[in-house]
Amino acid sequence: MGAAMRRIHVGNALSAFGLGFTVPYLYVYVAQVRGLGAVTAGLVLAVFAVAALIVLPFAGRAIVRRGPLPVLLVALVTAAAGALSLGLASTAVTVLLAAAALGAGQAVMQPALATMIVDCSSAETRSRAFATQFFLQNLGLGVGGLIGGHLVDTSSAASFTLLFAIEAAMFLLLVVVMATVRMPHSPRIEGAPAAGRGSWKALLGNRAMVQLCVLGFVLFFACYGQFESGLAAYGVEAAGISTSALGTALAANTLMIVVAQFAVLRFVERRRRSRVIAGVGLIWAVAWAVAGYAGLGNGSQEMATAAFISTYALFGLGEAMLSPTLAPLVADLAPAGLAGQYNSAFALVKQLALAVGPAVGGPLGASLHAPYVVMFLLFSLGITVLALRLGRELTGVQDQPWPGKSRVVARGGAAEPVAADA
């Protein structure tokens, strides 16, 4: 890892640590501590998604034109202002405005940091770099949430103001760290499309990227979009899972990612990306089958709880397989110089899935237990089918870049192929 990549990873960890302080307690803070009610708290959570959907289409073009670092710095300052304002806000209007600023800044960080990782890595090191990013994000969120939980006091608004102030400080510290980064030019691989105008029309003309976006929507809809909504409601209503067991299940998911990430990386980094994603679909289908046993089987409550926790752990295993696969694939599909726009487009798809997932899964998981499990089991099998179809659209280098070391080209400027080995 070069100095720039080390700073980027520190930045990822700091931003996740800051978010971990506040995200788990946002609903309680708005609804109970500030006394603004459940409706306002729900609107705040919706504002996060809406703000992301509004800014991400513009973020991609800004990254292409200005570079990822200036865009990241603006996003960090915006998020810091939003976090601090949220900690001081006491009315519905000020809370919603602060949440919009925090949500917009947070949304732009993701593609900006991803583009910086692309620019500081090669085709051979990119998967490991994104796996490290995912590992540090989960570790930062977990540690931040754990410390934040010991600092908050629902009877004291000042304790929550402290949390949001710490989050703002993390973002500002990250501004200082990122301002020292010296970005290299992005390395390219032979077979990537030539640079173009960067329009959305051109992006939609890239069949492989469109298929990857469809696949990504299903992935995020069927997994991340269910964690704290449909699957949690299903566990409580159908399987009789206690709130403490639900917390244990979420911890098992994070623990699986932290423990398995680099062991899984050794397994997936020299295999075809499309087949790795297809394998994730099969693993998640098993996870939904286990969830079905937890809620619909005739075993004891202890067995149901163990099965439900195993479901979250299996999801974590799939996530660990995806982290070194999806983001590098987006980068390798992007024309030279347009990684920022492609990262923003994929982040936009993710936000759409995270907005639709809870709205669909929440009511189903709470009331229609069997249809809920069957539907998402089929979605998981659909991931496998879509991944195998995507593999037919990818070049050999895009699907499995590591054997193509001789095809990696020089850094910077227009890509010129290096002579392949005989």
CSV table of N, CA and C in Angstrom, one decimal, residues 342-408:
chain,number,residue,atom,x,y,z
A,342,TYR,N,-19.3,6.2,-13.1
A,342,TYR,CA,-19.8,4.9,-13.0
A,342,TYR,C,-20.0,4.5,-11.5
A,343,ASN,N,-19.1,4.9,-10.6
A,343,ASN,CA,-19.2,4.7,-9.2
A,343,ASN,C,-20.5,5.3,-8.6
A,344,SER,N,-20.7,6.6,-9.1
A,344,SER,CA,-21.9,7.3,-8.7
A,344,SER,C,-23.2,6.6,-9.1
A,345,ALA,N,-23.2,6.2,-10.4
A,345,ALA,CA,-24.4,5.5,-10.9
A,345,ALA,C,-24.7,4.2,-10.1
A,346,PHE,N,-23.6,3.5,-9.8
A,346,PHE,CA,-23.8,2.2,-9.0
A,346,PHE,C,-24.3,2.6,-7.6
A,347,ALA,N,-23.7,3.7,-7.0
A,347,ALA,CA,-24.2,4.1,-5.7
A,347,ALA,C,-25.7,4.5,-5.7
A,348,LEU,N,-26.1,5.1,-6.9
A,348,LEU,CA,-27.5,5.5,-7.0
A,348,LEU,C,-28.4,4.3,-7.0
A,349,VAL,N,-28.0,3.3,-7.7
A,349,VAL,CA,-28.7,2.0,-7.8
A,349,VAL,C,-28.9,1.4,-6.4
A,350,LYS,N,-27.8,1.5,-5.6
A,350,LYS,CA,-27.8,1.0,-4.2
A,350,LYS,C,-28.8,1.8,-3.4
A,351,GLN,N,-28.8,3.1,-3.5
A,351,GLN,CA,-29.7,3.9,-2.7
A,351,GLN,C,-31.1,3.6,-3.1
A,352,LEU,N,-31.4,3.4,-4.4
A,352,LEU,CA,-32.8,3.1,-4.8
A,352,LEU,C,-33.2,1.7,-4.1
A,353,ALA,N,-32.3,0.8,-4.2
A,353,ALA,CA,-32.7,-0.5,-3.6
A,353,ALA,C,-32.9,-0.4,-2.1
A,354,LEU,N,-32.1,0.4,-1.4
A,354,LEU,CA,-32.2,0.6,0.0
A,354,LEU,C,-33.4,1.3,0.4
A,355,ALA,N,-33.9,2.2,-0.5
A,355,ALA,CA,-35.2,2.9,-0.3
A,355,ALA,C,-36.4,2.0,-0.5
A,356,VAL,N,-36.4,1.2,-1.6
A,356,VAL,CA,-37.5,0.3,-1.9
A,356,VAL,C,-37.5,-0.9,-1.0
A,357,GLY,N,-36.4,-1.5,-0.7
A,357,GLY,CA,-36.3,-2.7,0.1
A,357,GLY,C,-37.1,-2.7,1.4
A,358,PRO,N,-36.9,-1.7,2.3
A,358,PRO,CA,-37.7,-1.7,3.5
A,358,PRO,C,-39.2,-1.5,3.3
A,359,ALA,N,-39.5,-0.7,2.3
A,359,ALA,CA,-40.9,-0.4,2.0
A,359,ALA,C,-41.7,-1.6,1.6
A,360,VAL,N,-41.0,-2.5,0.8
A,360,VAL,CA,-41.6,-3.8,0.4
A,360,VAL,C,-41.5,-4.8,1.4
A,361,GLY,N,-40.3,-5.0,2.0
A,361,GLY,CA,-40.0,-6.1,2.9
A,361,GLY,C,-40.6,-6.0,4.2
A,362,GLY,N,-40.7,-4.7,4.8
A,362,GLY,CA,-41.2,-4.5,6.1
A,362,GLY,C,-42.6,-5.1,6.3
A,363,PRO,N,-43.6,-4.6,5.5
A,363,PRO,CA,-45.0,-5.2,5.7
A,363,PRO,C,-45.1,-6.7,5.4
A,364,LEU,N,-44.3,-7.2,4.4
A,364,LEU,CA,-44.4,-8.6,4.1
A,364,LEU,C,-43.8,-9.4,5.3
A,365,GLY,N,-42.6,-9.0,5.7
A,365,GLY,CA,-42.0,-9.7,6.8
A,365,GLY,C,-42.8,-9.8,8.1
A,366,ALA,N,-43.6,-8.7,8.3
A,366,ALA,CA,-44.3,-8.7,9.6
A,366,ALA,C,-45.6,-9.5,9.5
A,367,SER,N,-46.2,-9.7,8.3
A,367,SER,CA,-47.5,-10.3,8.2
A,367,SER,C,-47.6,-11.5,7.4
A,368,LEU,N,-47.0,-11.5,6.2
A,368,LEU,CA,-47.1,-12.6,5.2
A,368,LEU,C,-45.8,-13.4,5.3
A,369,HIS,N,-45.6,-14.2,6.3
A,369,HIS,CA,-44.3,-14.8,6.6
A,369,HIS,C,-43.8,-15.8,5.5
A,370,ALA,N,-44.6,-16.8,5.1
A,370,ALA,CA,-44.2,-17.7,4.1
A,370,ALA,C,-44.0,-17.1,2.8
A,371,PRO,N,-44.9,-16.2,2.3
A,371,PRO,CA,-44.6,-15.5,1.0
A,371,PRO,C,-43.4,-14.7,1.0
A,372,TYR,N,-43.1,-14.1,2.2
A,372,TYR,CA,-41.9,-13.2,2.3
A,372,TYR,C,-40.6,-14.1,2.1
A,373,VAL,N,-40.5,-15.2,2.8
A,373,VAL,CA,-39.3,-16.0,2.7
A,373,VAL,C,-39.2,-16.6,1.3
A,374,VAL,N,-40.3,-17.1,0.7
A,374,VAL,CA,-40.2,-17.6,-0.6
A,374,VAL,C,-39.8,-16.6,-1.7
A,375,MET,N,-40.4,-15.4,-1.6
A,375,MET,CA,-40.1,-14.3,-2.5
A,375,MET,C,-38.6,-14.0,-2.5
A,376,PHE,N,-38.0,-13.9,-1.3
A,376,PHE,CA,-36.6,-13.5,-1.3
A,376,PHE,C,-35.6,-14.6,-1.5
A,377,LEU,N,-36.1,-15.8,-1.3
A,377,LEU,CA,-35.3,-17.0,-1.7
A,377,LEU,C,-35.2,-17.0,-3.3
A,378,LEU,N,-36.4,-16.7,-3.9
A,378,LEU,CA,-36.3,-16.7,-5.4
A,378,LEU,C,-35.5,-15.5,-5.9
A,379,PHE,N,-35.5,-14.4,-5.2
A,379,PHE,CA,-34.7,-13.3,-5.6
A,379,PHE,C,-33.2,-13.7,-5.5
A,380,SER,N,-32.8,-14.4,-4.5
A,380,SER,CA,-31.5,-14.9,-4.3
A,380,SER,C,-31.0,-15.8,-5.5
A,381,LEU,N,-31.9,-16.7,-5.8
A,381,LEU,CA,-31.6,-17.6,-7.0
A,381,LEU,C,-31.6,-16.7,-8.3
A,382,GLY,N,-32.4,-15.6,-8.3
A,382,GLY,CA,-32.3,-14.7,-9.5
A,382,GLY,C,-30.9,-14.1,-9.6
A,383,ILE,N,-30.3,-13.8,-8.4
A,383,ILE,CA,-29.0,-13.2,-8.4
A,383,ILE,C,-28.0,-14.1,-9.2
A,384,THR,N,-28.1,-15.4,-8.9
A,384,THR,CA,-27.3,-16.4,-9.6
A,384,THR,C,-27.5,-16.4,-11.1
A,385,VAL,N,-28.7,-16.4,-11.5
A,385,VAL,CA,-29.0,-16.3,-12.9
A,385,VAL,C,-28.5,-15.0,-13.6
A,386,LEU,N,-28.7,-13.9,-12.9
A,386,LEU,CA,-28.3,-12.6,-13.5
A,386,LEU,C,-26.8,-12.5,-13.6
A,387,ALA,N,-26.1,-13.1,-12.5
A,387,ALA,CA,-24.6,-13.1,-12.5
A,387,ALA,C,-24.1,-13.9,-13.7
A,388,LEU,N,-24.6,-15.0,-13.9
A,388,LEU,CA,-24.1,-15.9,-15.0
A,388,LEU,C,-24.4,-15.2,-16.4
A,389,ARG,N,-25.5,-14.5,-16.5
A,389,ARG,CA,-25.8,-13.8,-17.8
A,389,ARG,C,-24.8,-12.6,-17.9
A,390,LEU,N,-24.5,-11.9,-16.8
A,390,LEU,CA,-23.6,-10.9,-16.9
A,390,LEU,C,-22.2,-11.4,-17.4
A,391,GLY,N,-21.8,-12.5,-16.9
A,391,GLY,CA,-20.5,-13.1,-17.3
A,391,GLY,C,-20.4,-13.2,-18.8
A,392,ARG,N,-21.5,-13.4,-19.5
A,392,ARG,CA,-21.4,-13.5,-21.0
A,392,ARG,C,-21.2,-12.2,-21.6
A,393,GLU,N,-21.4,-11.1,-20.9
A,393,GLU,CA,-21.2,-9.8,-21.5
A,393,GLU,C,-19.8,-9.2,-21.2
A,394,LEU,N,-19.1,-9.8,-20.2
A,394,LEU,CA,-17.8,-9.3,-19.8
A,394,LEU,C,-16.7,-9.9,-20.7
A,395,THR,N,-15.6,-9.1,-20.9
A,395,THR,CA,-14.4,-9.6,-21.5
A,395,THR,C,-13.7,-10.5,-20.5
A,396,GLY,N,-12.8,-11.3,-21.0
A,396,GLY,CA,-12.0,-12.1,-20.1
A,396,GLY,C,-11.3,-11.4,-19.0
A,397,VAL,N,-10.7,-10.2,-19.4
A,397,VAL,CA,-10.0,-9.4,-18.4
A,397,VAL,C,-10.9,-8.8,-17.4
A,398,GLN,N,-12.1,-8.4,-17.8
A,398,GLN,CA,-13.1,-7.8,-16.8
A,398,GLN,C,-13.6,-8.8,-15.9
A,399,ASP,N,-13.8,-10.0,-16.3
A,399,ASP,CA,-14.4,-11.1,-15.5
A,399,ASP,C,-13.3,-11.7,-14.6
A,400,GLN,N,-12.1,-11.8,-15.1
A,400,GLN,CA,-11.0,-12.5,-14.4
A,400,GLN,C,-9.7,-11.7,-14.7
A,401,PRO,N,-9.4,-10.6,-14.0
A,401,PRO,CA,-8.3,-9.8,-14.5
A,401,PRO,C,-7.0,-10.3,-14.1
A,402,TRP,N,-6.9,-11.2,-13.1
A,402,TRP,CA,-5.6,-11.5,-12.5
A,402,TRP,C,-4.7,-12.3,-13.5
A,403,PRO,N,-5.2,-13.3,-14.3
A,403,PRO,CA,-4.3,-13.9,-15.2
A,403,PRO,C,-3.8,-13.0,-16.3
A,404,GLY,N,-4.4,-11.8,-16.5
A,404,GLY,CA,-4.1,-10.9,-17.6
A,404,GLY,C,-3.1,-9.9,-17.2
A,405,LYS,N,-2.1,-10.2,-16.3
A,405,LYS,CA,-1.1,-9.2,-15.9
A,405,LYS,C,-0.4,-8.6,-17.0
A,406,SER,N,-0.1,-9.3,-18.1
A,406,SER,CA,0.6,-8.7,-19.2
A,406,SER,C,-0.2,-7.7,-19.9
A,407,ARG,N,-1.5,-7.7,-19.7
A,407,ARG,CA,-2.4,-6.8,-20.4
A,407,ARG,C,-2.6,-5.5,-19.7
A,408,VAL,N,-2.0,-5.3,-18.4
A,408,VAL,CA,-2.1,-4.1,-17.7
A,408,VAL,C,-1.3,-3.0,-18.4
